[in-house]
Short mmCIF file of C-alpha atoms and ligand atoms in Angstrom, two decimals:
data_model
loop_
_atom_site.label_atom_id
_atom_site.label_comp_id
_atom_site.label_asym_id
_atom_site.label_seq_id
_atom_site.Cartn_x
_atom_site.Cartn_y
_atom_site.Cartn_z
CA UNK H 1 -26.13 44.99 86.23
CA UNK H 2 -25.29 44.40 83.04
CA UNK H 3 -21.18 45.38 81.98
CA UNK H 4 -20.26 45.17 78.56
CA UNK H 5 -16.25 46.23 78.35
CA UNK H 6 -15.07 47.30 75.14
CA UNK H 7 -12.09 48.09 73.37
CA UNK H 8 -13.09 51.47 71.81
CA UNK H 9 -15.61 54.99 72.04
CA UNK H 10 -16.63 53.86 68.79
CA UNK H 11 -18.18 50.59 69.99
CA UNK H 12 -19.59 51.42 72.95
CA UNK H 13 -21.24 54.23 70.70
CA UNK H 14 -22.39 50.95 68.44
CA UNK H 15 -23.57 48.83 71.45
CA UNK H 16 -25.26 51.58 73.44
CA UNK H 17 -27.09 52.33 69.86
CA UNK H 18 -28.15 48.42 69.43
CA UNK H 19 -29.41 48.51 72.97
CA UNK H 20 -31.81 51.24 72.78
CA UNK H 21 -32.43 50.72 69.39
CA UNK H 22 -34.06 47.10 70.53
CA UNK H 23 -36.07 48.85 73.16
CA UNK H 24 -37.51 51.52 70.47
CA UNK H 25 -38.52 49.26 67.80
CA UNK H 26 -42.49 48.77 67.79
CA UNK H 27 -42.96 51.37 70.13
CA UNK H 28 -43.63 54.79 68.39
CA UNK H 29 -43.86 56.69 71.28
CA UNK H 30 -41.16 55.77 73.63
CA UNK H 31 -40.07 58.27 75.77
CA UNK H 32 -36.28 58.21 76.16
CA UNK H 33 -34.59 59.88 78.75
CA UNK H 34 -30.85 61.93 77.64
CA UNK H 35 -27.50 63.34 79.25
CA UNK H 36 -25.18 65.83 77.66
CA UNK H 37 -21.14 65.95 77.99
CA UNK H 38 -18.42 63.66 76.25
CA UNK H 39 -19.70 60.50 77.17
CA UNK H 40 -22.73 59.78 74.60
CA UNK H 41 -21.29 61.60 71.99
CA UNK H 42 -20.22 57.93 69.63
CA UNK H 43 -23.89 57.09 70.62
CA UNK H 44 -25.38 59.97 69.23
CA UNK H 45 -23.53 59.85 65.93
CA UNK H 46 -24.80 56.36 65.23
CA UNK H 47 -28.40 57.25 66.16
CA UNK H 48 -27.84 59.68 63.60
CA UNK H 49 -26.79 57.41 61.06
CA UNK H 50 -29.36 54.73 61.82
CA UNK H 51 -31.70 57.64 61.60
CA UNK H 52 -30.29 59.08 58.36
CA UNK H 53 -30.16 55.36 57.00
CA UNK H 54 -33.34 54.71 57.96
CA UNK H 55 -32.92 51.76 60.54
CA UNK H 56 -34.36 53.99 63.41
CA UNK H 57 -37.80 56.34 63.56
CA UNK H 58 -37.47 59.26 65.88
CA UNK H 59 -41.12 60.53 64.69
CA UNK H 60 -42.81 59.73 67.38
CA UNK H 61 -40.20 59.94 69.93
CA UNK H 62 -40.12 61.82 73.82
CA UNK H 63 -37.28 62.82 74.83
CA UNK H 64 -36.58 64.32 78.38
CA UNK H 65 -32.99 65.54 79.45
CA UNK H 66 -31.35 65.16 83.07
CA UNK H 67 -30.32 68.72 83.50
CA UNK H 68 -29.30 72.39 82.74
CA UNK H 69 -27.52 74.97 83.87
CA UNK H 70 -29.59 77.79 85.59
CA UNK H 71 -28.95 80.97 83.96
CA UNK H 72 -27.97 79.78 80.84
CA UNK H 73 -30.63 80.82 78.01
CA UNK H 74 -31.55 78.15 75.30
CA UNK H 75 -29.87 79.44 72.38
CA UNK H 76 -26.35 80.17 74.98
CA UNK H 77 -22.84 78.41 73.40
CA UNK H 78 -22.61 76.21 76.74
CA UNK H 79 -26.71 75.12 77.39
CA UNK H 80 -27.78 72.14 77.26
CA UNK H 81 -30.41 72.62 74.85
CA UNK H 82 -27.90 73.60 72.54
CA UNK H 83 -25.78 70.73 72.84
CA UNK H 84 -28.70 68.31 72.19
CA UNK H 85 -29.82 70.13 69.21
CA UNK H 86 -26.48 70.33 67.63
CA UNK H 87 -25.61 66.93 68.70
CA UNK H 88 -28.60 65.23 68.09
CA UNK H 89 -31.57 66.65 67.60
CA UNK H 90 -30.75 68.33 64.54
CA UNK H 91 -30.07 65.86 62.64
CA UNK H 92 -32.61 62.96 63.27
CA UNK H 93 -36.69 63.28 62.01
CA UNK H 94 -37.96 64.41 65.63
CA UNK H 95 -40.67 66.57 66.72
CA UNK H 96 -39.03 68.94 68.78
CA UNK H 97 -41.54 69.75 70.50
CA UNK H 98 -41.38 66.34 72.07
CA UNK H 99 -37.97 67.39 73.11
CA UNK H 100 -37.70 68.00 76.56
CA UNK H 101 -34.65 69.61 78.71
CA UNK H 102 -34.99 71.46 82.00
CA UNK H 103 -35.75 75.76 81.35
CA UNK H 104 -32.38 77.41 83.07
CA UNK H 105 -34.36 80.39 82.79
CA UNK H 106 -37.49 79.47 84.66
CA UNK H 107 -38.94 82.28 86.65
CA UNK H 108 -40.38 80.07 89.26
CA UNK H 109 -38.18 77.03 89.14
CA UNK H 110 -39.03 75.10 91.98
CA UNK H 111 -42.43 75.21 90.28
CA UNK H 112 -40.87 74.12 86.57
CA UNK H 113 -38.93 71.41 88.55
CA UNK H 114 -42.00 69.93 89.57
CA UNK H 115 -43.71 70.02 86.29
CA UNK H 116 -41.07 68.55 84.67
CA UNK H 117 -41.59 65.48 86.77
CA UNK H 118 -45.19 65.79 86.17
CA UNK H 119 -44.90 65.72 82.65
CA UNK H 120 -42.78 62.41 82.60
CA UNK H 121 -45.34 60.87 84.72
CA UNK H 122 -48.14 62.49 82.35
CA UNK H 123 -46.20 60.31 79.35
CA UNK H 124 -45.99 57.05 81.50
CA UNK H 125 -42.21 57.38 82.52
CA UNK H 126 -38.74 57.61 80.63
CA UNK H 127 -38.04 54.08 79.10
CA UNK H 128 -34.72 54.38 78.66
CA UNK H 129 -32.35 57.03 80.54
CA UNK H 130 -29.02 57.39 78.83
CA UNK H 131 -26.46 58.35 81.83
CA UNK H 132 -22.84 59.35 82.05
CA UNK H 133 -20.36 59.23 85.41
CA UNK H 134 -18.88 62.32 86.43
CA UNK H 135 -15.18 61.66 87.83
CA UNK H 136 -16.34 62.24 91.07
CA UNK H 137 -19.45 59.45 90.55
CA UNK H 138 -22.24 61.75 90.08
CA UNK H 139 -24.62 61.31 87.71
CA UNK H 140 -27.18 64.25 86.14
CA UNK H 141 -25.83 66.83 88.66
CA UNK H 142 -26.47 64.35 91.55
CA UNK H 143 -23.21 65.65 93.12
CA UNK H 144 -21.77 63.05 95.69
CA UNK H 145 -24.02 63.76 99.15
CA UNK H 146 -27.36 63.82 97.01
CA UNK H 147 -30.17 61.71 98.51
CA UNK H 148 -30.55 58.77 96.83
CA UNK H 149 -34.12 59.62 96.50
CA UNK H 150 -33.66 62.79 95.21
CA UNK H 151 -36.27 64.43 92.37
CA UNK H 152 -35.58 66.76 89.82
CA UNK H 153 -34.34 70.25 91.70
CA UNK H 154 -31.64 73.18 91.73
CA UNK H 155 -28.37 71.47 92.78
CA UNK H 156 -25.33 73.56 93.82
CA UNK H 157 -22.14 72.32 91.77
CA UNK H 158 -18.97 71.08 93.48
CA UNK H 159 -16.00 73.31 92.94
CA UNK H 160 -14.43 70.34 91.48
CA UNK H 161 -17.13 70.15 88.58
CA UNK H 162 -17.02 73.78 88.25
CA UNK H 163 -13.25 73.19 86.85
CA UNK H 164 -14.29 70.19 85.13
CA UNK H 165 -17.20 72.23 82.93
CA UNK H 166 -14.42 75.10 82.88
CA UNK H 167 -12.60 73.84 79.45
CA UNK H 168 -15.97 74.84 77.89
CA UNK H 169 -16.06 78.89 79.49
CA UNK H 170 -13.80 81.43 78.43
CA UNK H 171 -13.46 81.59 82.55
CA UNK H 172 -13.57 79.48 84.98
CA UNK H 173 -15.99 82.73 86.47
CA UNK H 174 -18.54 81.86 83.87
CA UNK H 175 -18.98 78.41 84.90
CA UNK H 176 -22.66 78.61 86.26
CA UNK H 177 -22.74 77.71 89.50
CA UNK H 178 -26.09 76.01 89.62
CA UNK H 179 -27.98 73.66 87.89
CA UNK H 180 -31.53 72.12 87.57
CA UNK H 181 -31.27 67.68 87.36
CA UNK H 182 -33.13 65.18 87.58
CA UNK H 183 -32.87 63.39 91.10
CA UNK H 184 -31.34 59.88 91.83
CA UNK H 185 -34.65 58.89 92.53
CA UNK H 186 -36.01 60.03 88.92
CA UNK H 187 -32.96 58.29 87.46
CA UNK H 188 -33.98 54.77 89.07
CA UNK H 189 -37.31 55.06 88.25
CA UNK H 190 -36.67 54.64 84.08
CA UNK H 191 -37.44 51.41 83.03
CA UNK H 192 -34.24 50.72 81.79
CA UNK H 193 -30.62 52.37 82.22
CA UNK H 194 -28.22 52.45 79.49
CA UNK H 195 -24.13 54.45 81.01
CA UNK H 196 -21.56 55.32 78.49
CA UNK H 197 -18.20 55.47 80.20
CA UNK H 198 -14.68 55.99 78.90
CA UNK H 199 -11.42 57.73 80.18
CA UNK H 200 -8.93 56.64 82.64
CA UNK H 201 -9.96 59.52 84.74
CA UNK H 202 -13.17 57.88 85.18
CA UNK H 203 -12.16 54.28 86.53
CA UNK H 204 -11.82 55.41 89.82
CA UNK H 205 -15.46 56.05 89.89
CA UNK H 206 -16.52 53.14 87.62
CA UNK H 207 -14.69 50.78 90.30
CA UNK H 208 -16.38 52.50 93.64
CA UNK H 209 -19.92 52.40 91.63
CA UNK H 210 -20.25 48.85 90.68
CA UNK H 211 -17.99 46.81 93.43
CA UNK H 212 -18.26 49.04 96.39
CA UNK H 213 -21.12 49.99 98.90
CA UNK H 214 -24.53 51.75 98.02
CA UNK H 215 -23.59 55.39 99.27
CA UNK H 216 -24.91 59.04 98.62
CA UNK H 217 -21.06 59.98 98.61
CA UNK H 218 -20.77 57.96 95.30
CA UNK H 219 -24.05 58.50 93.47
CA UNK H 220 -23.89 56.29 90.50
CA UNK H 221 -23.68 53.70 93.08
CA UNK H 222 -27.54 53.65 93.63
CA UNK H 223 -27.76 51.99 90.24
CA UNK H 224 -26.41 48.71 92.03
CA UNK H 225 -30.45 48.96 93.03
CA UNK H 226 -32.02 49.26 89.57
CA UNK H 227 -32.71 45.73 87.82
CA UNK H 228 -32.49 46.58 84.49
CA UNK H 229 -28.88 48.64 83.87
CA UNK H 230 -26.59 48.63 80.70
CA UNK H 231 -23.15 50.01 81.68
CA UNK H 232 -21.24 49.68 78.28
CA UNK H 233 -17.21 50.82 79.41
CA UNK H 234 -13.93 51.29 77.15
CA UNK H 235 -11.50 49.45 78.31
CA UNK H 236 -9.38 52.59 79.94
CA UNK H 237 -12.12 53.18 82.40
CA UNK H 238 -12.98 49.42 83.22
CA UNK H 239 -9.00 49.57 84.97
CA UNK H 240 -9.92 49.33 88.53
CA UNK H 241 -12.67 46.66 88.10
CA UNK H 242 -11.17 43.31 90.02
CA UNK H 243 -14.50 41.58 89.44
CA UNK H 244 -15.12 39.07 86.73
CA UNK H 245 -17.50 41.73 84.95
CA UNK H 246 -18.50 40.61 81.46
CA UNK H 247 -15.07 39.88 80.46
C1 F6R D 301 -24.69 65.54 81.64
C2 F6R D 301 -24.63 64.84 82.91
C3 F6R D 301 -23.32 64.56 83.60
C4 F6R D 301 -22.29 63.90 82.69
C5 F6R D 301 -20.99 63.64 83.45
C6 F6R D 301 -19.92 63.06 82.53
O1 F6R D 301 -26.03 65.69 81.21
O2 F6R D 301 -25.64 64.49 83.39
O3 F6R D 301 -23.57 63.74 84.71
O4 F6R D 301 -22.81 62.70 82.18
O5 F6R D 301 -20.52 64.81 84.02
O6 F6R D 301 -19.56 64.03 81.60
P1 F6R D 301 -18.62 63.66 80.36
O7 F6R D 301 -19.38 62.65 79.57
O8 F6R D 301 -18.45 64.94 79.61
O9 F6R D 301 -17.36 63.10 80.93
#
């Protein structure tokens, strides 16, 4: 694992950017794998403005996201689709119909679960996943208790991220309850693994994830087994971390 502790959002935006900027260069078609929330929100603006600038080509780029709430239609305030086109996708040259994130809506979505996974296989595999921690360690909706070989599915949310995701409803009742994600086993199968973290609230989890034991009950933990992971941390959220990392 590779830490990289930093003093600010801004540059961990900046050195999450470099890294998978590296890894798209030459490669037209790379198929990049994306998470929604707080957390890659610096990285996103400077994709934009290496985009904008002309440093980066999206043209050509696959995107797939890690999850969605079920219920929520595309076009809803609070969906995930929406976040990633107003966050992103909006405002850098790609095809959006190389733009990927789970259908809350699906009819049949045990079905659309599996051909979501099919159609990452069918593109050779996400290159590069972007994660983020929940407080609680889970990452996509991988609450803690998911299988560590878990695929993409319809996850039940904790009550705990139910209040989390709550700031972001007019009522905590509105909150759905379920989502569709991408399983830990998914996750570990990208080539590469670039986490944002930053928060004090989150160095509880950034501590148990990268010096504590392998465990379902803290599942950013599994990434301890992938060989090829970039967790860039602010400072705040690197607290708990006794080990020499990267300092
Ligand atoms: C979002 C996702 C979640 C978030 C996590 C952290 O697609 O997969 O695991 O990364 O809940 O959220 P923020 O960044 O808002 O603190």
């Amino acid at each position: 694992m590779k830490v990289i502790i930093v003093p600010s959002k801004e540059e961990m935006g900046t050195r999450a950017a470099a890294v998978i900027a590296e890894r798209m260069r030459g490669r037209p078609h790379f198929v990049l794998g994306l998470a929604t929330g707080s957390s890659p929100i610096p990285l996103y603006q400077e994709l934009i403005r290496m985009n904008q600038a002309r440093e980066l080509d999206f043209a050509g780029a696959i995107t797939f996201n890690l999850d969605e709430y079920i219920g929520l239609p595309p076009d809803h305030e609070q969906s995930y689709r929406r976040f990633m086109n107003e966050n992103l996708f909006d405002h850098i040259n790609i095809n959006r119909a190389f733009t990927h994130v789970p259908d809350g809506m699906a009819k049949d979505v045990d079905a659309h679960c599996a051909a979501y996974e099919q159609m990452m296989d069918d593109v050779g595999g996400v290159k590069c996943q972007v994660l983020g921690i929940g407080g609680n360690g889970h990452i996509g909706f991988n609450e803690p208790g998911s299988s560590l070989a878990s695929r993409t599915r319809v996850v039940n949310l904790t009550r705990g991220t139910i209040e989390d995701n709550a700031r972001f409803f007019e009522r905590i009742e509105d909150v759905p309850k379920q989502a569709i994600s991408m399983g830990i086993g998914t996750i570990l199968e990208a080539e590469s693994i670039v986490m944002l973290t930053y928060g004090e609230n989150k160095a509880d989890a950034v501590a148990k994830s990268l010096e504590g034991p392998i465990t379902a009950s803290v599942p950013a933990s599994a990434l301890q087994l992938h060989e090829d992971v970039t967790w860039i941390i602010v400072e705040d959220a690197a607290a708990r971390l006794t080990l020499e990392w990267g300092r």
